[in-house]
CSV table of C-alpha atoms and ligand atoms in Angstrom, one decimal:
chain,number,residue,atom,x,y,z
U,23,UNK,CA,113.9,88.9,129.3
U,24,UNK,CA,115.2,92.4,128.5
U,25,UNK,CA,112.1,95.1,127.5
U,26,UNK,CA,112.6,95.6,123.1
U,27,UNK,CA,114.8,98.4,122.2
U,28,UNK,CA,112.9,100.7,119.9
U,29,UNK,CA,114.6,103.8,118.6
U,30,UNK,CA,111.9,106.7,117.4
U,31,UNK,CA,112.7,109.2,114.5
U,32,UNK,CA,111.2,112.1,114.7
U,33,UNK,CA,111.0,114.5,112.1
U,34,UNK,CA,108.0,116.7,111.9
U,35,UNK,CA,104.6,116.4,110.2
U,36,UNK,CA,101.2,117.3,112.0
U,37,UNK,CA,101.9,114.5,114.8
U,38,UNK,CA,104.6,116.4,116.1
U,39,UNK,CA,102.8,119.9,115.4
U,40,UNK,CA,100.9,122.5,117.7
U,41,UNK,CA,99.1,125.2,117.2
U,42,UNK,CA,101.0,128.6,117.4
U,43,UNK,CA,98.9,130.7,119.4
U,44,UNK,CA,100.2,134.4,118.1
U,45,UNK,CA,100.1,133.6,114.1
U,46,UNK,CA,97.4,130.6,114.5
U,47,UNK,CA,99.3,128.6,112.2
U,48,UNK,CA,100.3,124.9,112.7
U,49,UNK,CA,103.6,123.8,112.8
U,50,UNK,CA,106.0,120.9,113.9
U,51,UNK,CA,106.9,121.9,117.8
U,52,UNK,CA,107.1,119.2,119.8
U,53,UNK,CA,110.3,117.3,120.7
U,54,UNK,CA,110.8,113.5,120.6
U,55,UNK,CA,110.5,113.6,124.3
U,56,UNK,CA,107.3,115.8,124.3
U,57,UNK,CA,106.0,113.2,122.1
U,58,UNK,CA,106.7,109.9,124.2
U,59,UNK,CA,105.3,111.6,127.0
U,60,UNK,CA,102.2,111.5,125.8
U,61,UNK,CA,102.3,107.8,126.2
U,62,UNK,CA,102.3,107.3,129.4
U,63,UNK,CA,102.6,103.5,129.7
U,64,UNK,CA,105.7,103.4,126.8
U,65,UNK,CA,108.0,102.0,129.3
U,66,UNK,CA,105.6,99.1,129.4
U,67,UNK,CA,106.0,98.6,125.8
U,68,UNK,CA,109.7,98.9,125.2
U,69,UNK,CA,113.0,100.7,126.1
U,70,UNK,CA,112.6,103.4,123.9
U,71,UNK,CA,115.9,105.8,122.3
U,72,UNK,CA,114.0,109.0,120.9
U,73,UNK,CA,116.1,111.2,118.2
U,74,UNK,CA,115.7,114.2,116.5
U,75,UNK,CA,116.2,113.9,112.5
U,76,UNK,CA,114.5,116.6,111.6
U,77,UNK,CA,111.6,118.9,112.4
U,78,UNK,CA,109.4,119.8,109.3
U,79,UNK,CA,106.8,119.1,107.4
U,80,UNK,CA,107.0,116.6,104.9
U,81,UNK,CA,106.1,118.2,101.7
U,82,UNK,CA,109.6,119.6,101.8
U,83,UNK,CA,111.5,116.7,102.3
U,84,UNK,CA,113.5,116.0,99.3
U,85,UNK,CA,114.5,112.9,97.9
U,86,UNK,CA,117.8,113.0,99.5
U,87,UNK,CA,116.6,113.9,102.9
U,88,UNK,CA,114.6,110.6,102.9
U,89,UNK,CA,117.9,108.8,101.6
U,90,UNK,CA,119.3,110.1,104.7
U,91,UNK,CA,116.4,109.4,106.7
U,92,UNK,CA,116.0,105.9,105.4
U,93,UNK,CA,120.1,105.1,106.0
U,94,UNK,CA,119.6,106.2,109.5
U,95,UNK,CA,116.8,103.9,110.2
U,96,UNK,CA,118.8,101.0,108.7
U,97,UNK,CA,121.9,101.7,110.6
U,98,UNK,CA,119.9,102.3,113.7
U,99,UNK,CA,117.9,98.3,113.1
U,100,UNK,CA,121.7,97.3,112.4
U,101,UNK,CA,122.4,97.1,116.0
U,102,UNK,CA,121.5,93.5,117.8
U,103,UNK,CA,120.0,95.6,120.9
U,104,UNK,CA,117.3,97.3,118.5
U,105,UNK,CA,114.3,95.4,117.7
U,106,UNK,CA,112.7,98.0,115.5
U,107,UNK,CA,112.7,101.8,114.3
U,108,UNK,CA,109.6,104.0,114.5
U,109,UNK,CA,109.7,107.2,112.2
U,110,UNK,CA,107.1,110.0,113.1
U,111,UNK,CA,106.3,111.7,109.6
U,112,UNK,CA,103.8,113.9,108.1
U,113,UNK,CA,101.1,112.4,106.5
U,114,UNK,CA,101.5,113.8,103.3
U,115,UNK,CA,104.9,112.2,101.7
U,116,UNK,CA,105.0,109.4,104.7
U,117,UNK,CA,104.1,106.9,101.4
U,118,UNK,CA,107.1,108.0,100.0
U,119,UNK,CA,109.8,107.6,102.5
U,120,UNK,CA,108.2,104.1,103.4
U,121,UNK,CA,108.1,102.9,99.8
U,122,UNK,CA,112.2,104.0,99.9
U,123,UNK,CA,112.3,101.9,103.3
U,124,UNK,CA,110.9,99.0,101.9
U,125,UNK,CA,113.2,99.0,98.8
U,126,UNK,CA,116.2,99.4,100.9
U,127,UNK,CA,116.0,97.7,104.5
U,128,UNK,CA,117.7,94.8,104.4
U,129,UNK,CA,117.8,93.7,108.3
U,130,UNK,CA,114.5,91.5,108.6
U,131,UNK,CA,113.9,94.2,111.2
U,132,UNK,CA,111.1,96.7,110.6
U,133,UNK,CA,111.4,100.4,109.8
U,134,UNK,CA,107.6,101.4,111.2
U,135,UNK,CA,106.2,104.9,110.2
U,136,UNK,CA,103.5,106.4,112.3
U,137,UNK,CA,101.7,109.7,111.4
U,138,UNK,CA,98.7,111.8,113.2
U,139,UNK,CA,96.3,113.7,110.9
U,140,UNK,CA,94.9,115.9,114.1
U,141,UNK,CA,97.7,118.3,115.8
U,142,UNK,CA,98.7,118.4,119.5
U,143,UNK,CA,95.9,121.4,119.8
U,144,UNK,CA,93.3,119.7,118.7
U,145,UNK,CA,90.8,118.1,120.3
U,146,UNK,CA,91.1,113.9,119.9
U,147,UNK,CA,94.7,114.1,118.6
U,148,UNK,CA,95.5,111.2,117.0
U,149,UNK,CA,99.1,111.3,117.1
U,150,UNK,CA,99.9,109.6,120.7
U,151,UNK,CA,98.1,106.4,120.2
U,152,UNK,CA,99.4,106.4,116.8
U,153,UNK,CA,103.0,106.8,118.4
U,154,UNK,CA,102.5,104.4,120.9
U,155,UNK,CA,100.8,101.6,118.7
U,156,UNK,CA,104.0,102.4,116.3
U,157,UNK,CA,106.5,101.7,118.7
U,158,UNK,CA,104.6,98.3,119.8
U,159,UNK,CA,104.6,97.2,116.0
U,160,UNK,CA,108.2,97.8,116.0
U,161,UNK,CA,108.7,96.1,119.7
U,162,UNK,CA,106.7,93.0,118.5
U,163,UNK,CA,108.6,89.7,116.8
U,164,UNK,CA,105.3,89.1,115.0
U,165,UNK,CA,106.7,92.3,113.0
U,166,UNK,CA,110.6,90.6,111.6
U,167,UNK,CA,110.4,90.4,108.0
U,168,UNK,CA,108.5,93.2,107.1
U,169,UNK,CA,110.7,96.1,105.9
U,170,UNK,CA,108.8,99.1,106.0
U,171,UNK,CA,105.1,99.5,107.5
U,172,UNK,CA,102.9,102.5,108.1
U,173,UNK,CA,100.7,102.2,111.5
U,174,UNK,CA,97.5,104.5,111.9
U,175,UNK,CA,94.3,104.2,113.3
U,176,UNK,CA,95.2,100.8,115.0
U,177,UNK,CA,95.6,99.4,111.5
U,178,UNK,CA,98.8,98.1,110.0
U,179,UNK,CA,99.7,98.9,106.4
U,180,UNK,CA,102.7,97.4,103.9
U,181,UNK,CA,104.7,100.6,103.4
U,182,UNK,CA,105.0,99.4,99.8
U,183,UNK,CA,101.1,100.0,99.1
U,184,UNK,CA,99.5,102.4,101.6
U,185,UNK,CA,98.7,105.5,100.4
U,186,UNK,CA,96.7,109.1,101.4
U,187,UNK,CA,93.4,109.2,100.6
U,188,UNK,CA,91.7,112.1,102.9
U,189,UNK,CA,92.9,115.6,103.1
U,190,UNK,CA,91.7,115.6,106.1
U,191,UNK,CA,90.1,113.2,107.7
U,192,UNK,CA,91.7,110.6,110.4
U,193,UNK,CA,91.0,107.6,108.7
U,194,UNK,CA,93.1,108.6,105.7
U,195,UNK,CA,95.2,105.7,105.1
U,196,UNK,CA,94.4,102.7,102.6
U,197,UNK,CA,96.0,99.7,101.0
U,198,UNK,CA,93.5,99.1,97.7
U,199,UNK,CA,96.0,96.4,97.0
U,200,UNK,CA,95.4,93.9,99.2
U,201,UNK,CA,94.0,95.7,102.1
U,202,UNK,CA,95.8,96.3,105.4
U,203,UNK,CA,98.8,94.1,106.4
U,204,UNK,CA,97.4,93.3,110.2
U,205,UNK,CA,96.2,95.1,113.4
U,206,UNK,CA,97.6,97.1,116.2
U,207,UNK,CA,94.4,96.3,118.5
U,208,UNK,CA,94.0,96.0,121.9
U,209,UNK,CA,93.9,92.4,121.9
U,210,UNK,CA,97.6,92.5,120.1
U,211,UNK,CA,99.5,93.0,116.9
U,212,UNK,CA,98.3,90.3,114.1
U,213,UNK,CA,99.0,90.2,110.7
U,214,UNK,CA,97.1,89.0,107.9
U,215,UNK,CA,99.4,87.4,105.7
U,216,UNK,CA,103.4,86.8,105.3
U,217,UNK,CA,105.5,89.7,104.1
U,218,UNK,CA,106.8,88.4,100.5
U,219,UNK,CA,110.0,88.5,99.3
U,220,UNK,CA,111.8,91.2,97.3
U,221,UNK,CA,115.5,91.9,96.3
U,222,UNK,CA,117.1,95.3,98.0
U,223,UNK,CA,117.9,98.1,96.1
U,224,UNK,CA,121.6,100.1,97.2
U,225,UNK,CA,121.3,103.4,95.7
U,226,UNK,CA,124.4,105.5,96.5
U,227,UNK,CA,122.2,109.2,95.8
U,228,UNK,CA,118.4,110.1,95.2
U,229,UNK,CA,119.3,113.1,92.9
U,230,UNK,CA,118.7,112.0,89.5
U,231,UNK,CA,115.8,114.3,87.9
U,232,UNK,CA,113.0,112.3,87.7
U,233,UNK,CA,109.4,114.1,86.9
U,234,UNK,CA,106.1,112.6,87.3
U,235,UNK,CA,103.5,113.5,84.3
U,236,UNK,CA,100.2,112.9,84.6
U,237,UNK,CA,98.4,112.3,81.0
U,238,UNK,CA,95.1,114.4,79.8
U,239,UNK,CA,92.4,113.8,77.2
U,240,UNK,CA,93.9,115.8,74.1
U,241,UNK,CA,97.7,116.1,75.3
U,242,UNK,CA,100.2,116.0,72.6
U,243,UNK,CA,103.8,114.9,72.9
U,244,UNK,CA,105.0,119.0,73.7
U,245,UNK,CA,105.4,118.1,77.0
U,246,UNK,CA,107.4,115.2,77.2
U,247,UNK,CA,110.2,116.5,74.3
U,248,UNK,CA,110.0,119.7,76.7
U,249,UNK,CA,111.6,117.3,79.8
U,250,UNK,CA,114.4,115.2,76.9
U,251,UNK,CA,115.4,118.2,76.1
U,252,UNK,CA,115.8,119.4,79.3
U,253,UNK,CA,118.1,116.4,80.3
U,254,UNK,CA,115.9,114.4,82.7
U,255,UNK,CA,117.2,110.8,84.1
U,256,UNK,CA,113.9,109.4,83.7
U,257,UNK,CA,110.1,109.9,83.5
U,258,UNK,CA,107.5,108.7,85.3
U,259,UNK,CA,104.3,108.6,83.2
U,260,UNK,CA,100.5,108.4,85.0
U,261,UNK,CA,98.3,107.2,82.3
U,262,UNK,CA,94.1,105.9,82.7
U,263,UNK,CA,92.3,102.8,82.6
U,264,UNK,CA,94.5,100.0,82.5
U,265,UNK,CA,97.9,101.5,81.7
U,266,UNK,CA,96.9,104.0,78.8
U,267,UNK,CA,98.2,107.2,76.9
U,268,UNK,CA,97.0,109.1,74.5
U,269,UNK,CA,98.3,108.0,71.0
U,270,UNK,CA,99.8,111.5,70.0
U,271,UNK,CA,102.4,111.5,72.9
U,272,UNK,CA,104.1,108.0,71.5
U,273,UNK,CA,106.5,109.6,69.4
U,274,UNK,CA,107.6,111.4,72.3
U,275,UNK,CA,108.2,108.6,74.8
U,276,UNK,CA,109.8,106.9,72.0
U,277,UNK,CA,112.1,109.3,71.4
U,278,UNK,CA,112.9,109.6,75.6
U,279,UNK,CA,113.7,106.0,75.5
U,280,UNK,CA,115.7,106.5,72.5
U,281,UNK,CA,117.7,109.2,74.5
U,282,UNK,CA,118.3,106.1,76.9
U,283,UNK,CA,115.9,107.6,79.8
U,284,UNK,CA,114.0,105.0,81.3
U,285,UNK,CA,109.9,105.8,81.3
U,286,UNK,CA,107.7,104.0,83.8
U,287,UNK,CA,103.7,103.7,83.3
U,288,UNK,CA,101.7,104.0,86.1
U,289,UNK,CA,97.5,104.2,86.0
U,290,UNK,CA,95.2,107.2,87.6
U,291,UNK,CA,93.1,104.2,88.8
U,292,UNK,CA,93.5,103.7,92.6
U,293,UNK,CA,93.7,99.9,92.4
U,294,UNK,CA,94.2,97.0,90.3
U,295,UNK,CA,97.0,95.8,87.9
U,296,UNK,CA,98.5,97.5,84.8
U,297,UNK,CA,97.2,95.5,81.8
U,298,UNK,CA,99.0,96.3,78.9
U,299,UNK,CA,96.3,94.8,76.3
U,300,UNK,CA,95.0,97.7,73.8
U,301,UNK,CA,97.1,98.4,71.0
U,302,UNK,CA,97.0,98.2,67.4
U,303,UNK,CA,100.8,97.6,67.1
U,304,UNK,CA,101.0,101.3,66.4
U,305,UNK,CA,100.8,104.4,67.6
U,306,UNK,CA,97.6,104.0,69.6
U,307,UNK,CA,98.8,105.3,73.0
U,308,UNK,CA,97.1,101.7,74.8
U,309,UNK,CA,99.3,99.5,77.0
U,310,UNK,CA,100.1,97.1,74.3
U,311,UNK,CA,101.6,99.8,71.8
U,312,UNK,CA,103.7,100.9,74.9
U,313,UNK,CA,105.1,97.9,76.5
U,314,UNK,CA,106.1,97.4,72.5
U,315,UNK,CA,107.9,100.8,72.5
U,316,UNK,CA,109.9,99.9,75.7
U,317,UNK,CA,107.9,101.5,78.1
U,318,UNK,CA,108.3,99.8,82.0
U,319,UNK,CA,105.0,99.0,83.5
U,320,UNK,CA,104.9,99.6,87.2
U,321,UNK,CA,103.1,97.3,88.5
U,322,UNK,CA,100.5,98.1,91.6
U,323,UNK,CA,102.8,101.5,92.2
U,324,UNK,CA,101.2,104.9,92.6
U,325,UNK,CA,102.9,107.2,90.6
U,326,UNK,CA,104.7,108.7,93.3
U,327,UNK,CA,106.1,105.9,94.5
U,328,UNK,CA,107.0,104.4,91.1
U,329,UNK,CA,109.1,107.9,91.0
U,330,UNK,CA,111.2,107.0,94.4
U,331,UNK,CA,111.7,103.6,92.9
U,332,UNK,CA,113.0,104.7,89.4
U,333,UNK,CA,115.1,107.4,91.5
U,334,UNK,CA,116.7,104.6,93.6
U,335,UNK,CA,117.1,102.4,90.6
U,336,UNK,CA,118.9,105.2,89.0
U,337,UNK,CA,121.5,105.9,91.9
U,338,UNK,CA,122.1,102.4,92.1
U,339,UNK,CA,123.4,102.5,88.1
U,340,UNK,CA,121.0,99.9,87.4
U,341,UNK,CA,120.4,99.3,83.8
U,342,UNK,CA,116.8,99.5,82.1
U,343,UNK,CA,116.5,95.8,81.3
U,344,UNK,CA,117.2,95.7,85.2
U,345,UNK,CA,114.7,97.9,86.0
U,346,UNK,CA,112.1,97.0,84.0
U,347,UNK,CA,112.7,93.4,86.1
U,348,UNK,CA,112.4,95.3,89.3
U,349,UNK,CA,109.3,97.0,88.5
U,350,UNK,CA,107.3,93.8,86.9
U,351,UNK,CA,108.2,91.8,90.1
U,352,UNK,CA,107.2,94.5,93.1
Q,408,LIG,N1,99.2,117.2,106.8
Q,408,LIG,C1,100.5,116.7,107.1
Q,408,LIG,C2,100.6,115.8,108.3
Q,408,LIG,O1,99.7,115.1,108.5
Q,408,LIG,C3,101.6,117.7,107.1
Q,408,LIG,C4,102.9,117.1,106.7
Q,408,LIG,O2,102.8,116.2,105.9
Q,408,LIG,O3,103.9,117.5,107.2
Q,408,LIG,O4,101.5,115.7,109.0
């Protein structure tokens, strides 16, 4: 039997980073061959393509960049030989590009994002076994369905849910819905339960304007007329508890949805459902009184990922009703 092909994406982020020794300042240095090797045995694993997307860190990657990144990936699992893509990331937006990766891949082959929280000077870098425990996830048949994952720390996440929850520290990855997907252990790559099923979204840009504001005790409505007027394709809302605003900003997200702008809810909670049950069938600002005024409840989605999904849903031309369906299904 031929050896997996596995192509690697590299495109910046800590796991590719070193320390510069005149300035002392960290950045992404290491090339895709630098990288692999620092994993000595990768032959072992799979016949691996590495290629250079990009070489930055990911708090500057735009919305389009990830399109781009994203497309790559898919053309790249498009080809029988490939069994899977790996993407090296930094940490910080790595939720983001895999939540696009996951709305998009359509191959039943996986797009697998690995990140490193320690640099290549460090001591313990965490990047290599990251790398290499990426590209056997992506090498592994175990792995066919699943459209986007993130592997760290031996531990395999559904791209869809994982998110940052360290600034620092190694073990900075969660899933608080549902917990991990499976291991990357030395005894082998196991998942915990089947993928699920989800439609594909085919957004021809990620440009549309799409904020993200988060909601505070005592806000009034200012802000949110401040964005309709300023002509944004959408809003994505972060409210408390269960799915909550306060009361005195309804008039505004009425008015955006009036202005035909599609306005998601997500919660500052770190897990759980929205629950859209307090209202008074007013103006209360409680996830009742919204759902009633139009609003699209984003189901388990962090904020930041509800925004890539309302900004793929938008470049796709999708209409509200079909977004709200999206949304109440992910
Ligand atoms: N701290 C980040 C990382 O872990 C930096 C980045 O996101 O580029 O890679």
């Amino acid at each position: 039997m031929p050896a997996p092909h596995v192509v690697v994406l590299t495109t910046g982020g800590t796991i590719a980073s070193l320390k510069d020794p005149d300035t002392g300042a960290v950045r992404a240095a290491a090339s895709p061959e630098d990288l692999l090797q620092l994993v000595p045995d990768v032959g072992d694993i799979a016949d691996v393509t590495p290629r250079p997307a990009m070489a930055i860190n990911s708090w500057n990657i735009t919305p389009p960049m990830m399109l781009d990144l994203v497309t790559t990936a898919i053309d790249a699992l498009r080809d029988d030989v490939t069994s899977g893509v790996v993407v090296t990331h930094g940490t910080d937006t790595v939720e983001e590009t895999g939540m696009l990766a996951w709305m998009l891949n359509p191959t039943g082959k996986p797009v697998v994002l690995t990140a490193a929280m320690r640099n290549l000077s460090e001591a313990g870098p965490d990047g290599p076994r990251n790398l290499r425990d990426a590209i056997r996830v992506a090498a592994s048949p175990e792995s066919r369905n699943w459209r986007s994952l993130l592997v760290v720390n031996e531990t395999i996440h559904d791209a869809r849910f994982v998110t940052k929850t360290s600034t620092v520290n190694p073990s900075t990855f969660a899933s608080p819905h549902g917990g991990p997907a499976g291991e990357a252990s030395v005894t082998g790559i196991e998942f915990f339960r089947p993928p699920g099923e989800h439609g594909t979204v085919s957004p021809a840009h990620l440009n549309a304007e799409v904020p993200i504001v988060k909601t505070w005790t005592g806000m009034d409505a200012s802000m949110i007329d401040w964005y309709r007027e300023r002509g944004v394709d959408g809003l994505v809302l972060e409210g408390s508890g269960a799915g909550n605003v306060p009361g005195a900003i309804l008039p505004g997200i009425e008015r955006m949805i009036a202005a035909d702008r599609p306005v998601v809810l997500t919660t500052r909670c770190i897990s759980g459902p929205l629950a859209p049950v307090y209202g008074t069938g007013g103006a209360s600002g409680g996830g009742f009184d919204l759902m009633r005024a139009g609003v699209i409840p984003a189901s388990r989605l962090t904020a930041q990922k509800a925004r890539i999904a309302l900004l793929a849903h938008i470049g796709a031309s999708m209409t509200n009703d079909a977004i709200n369906q999206w949304f109440r299904g992910v």
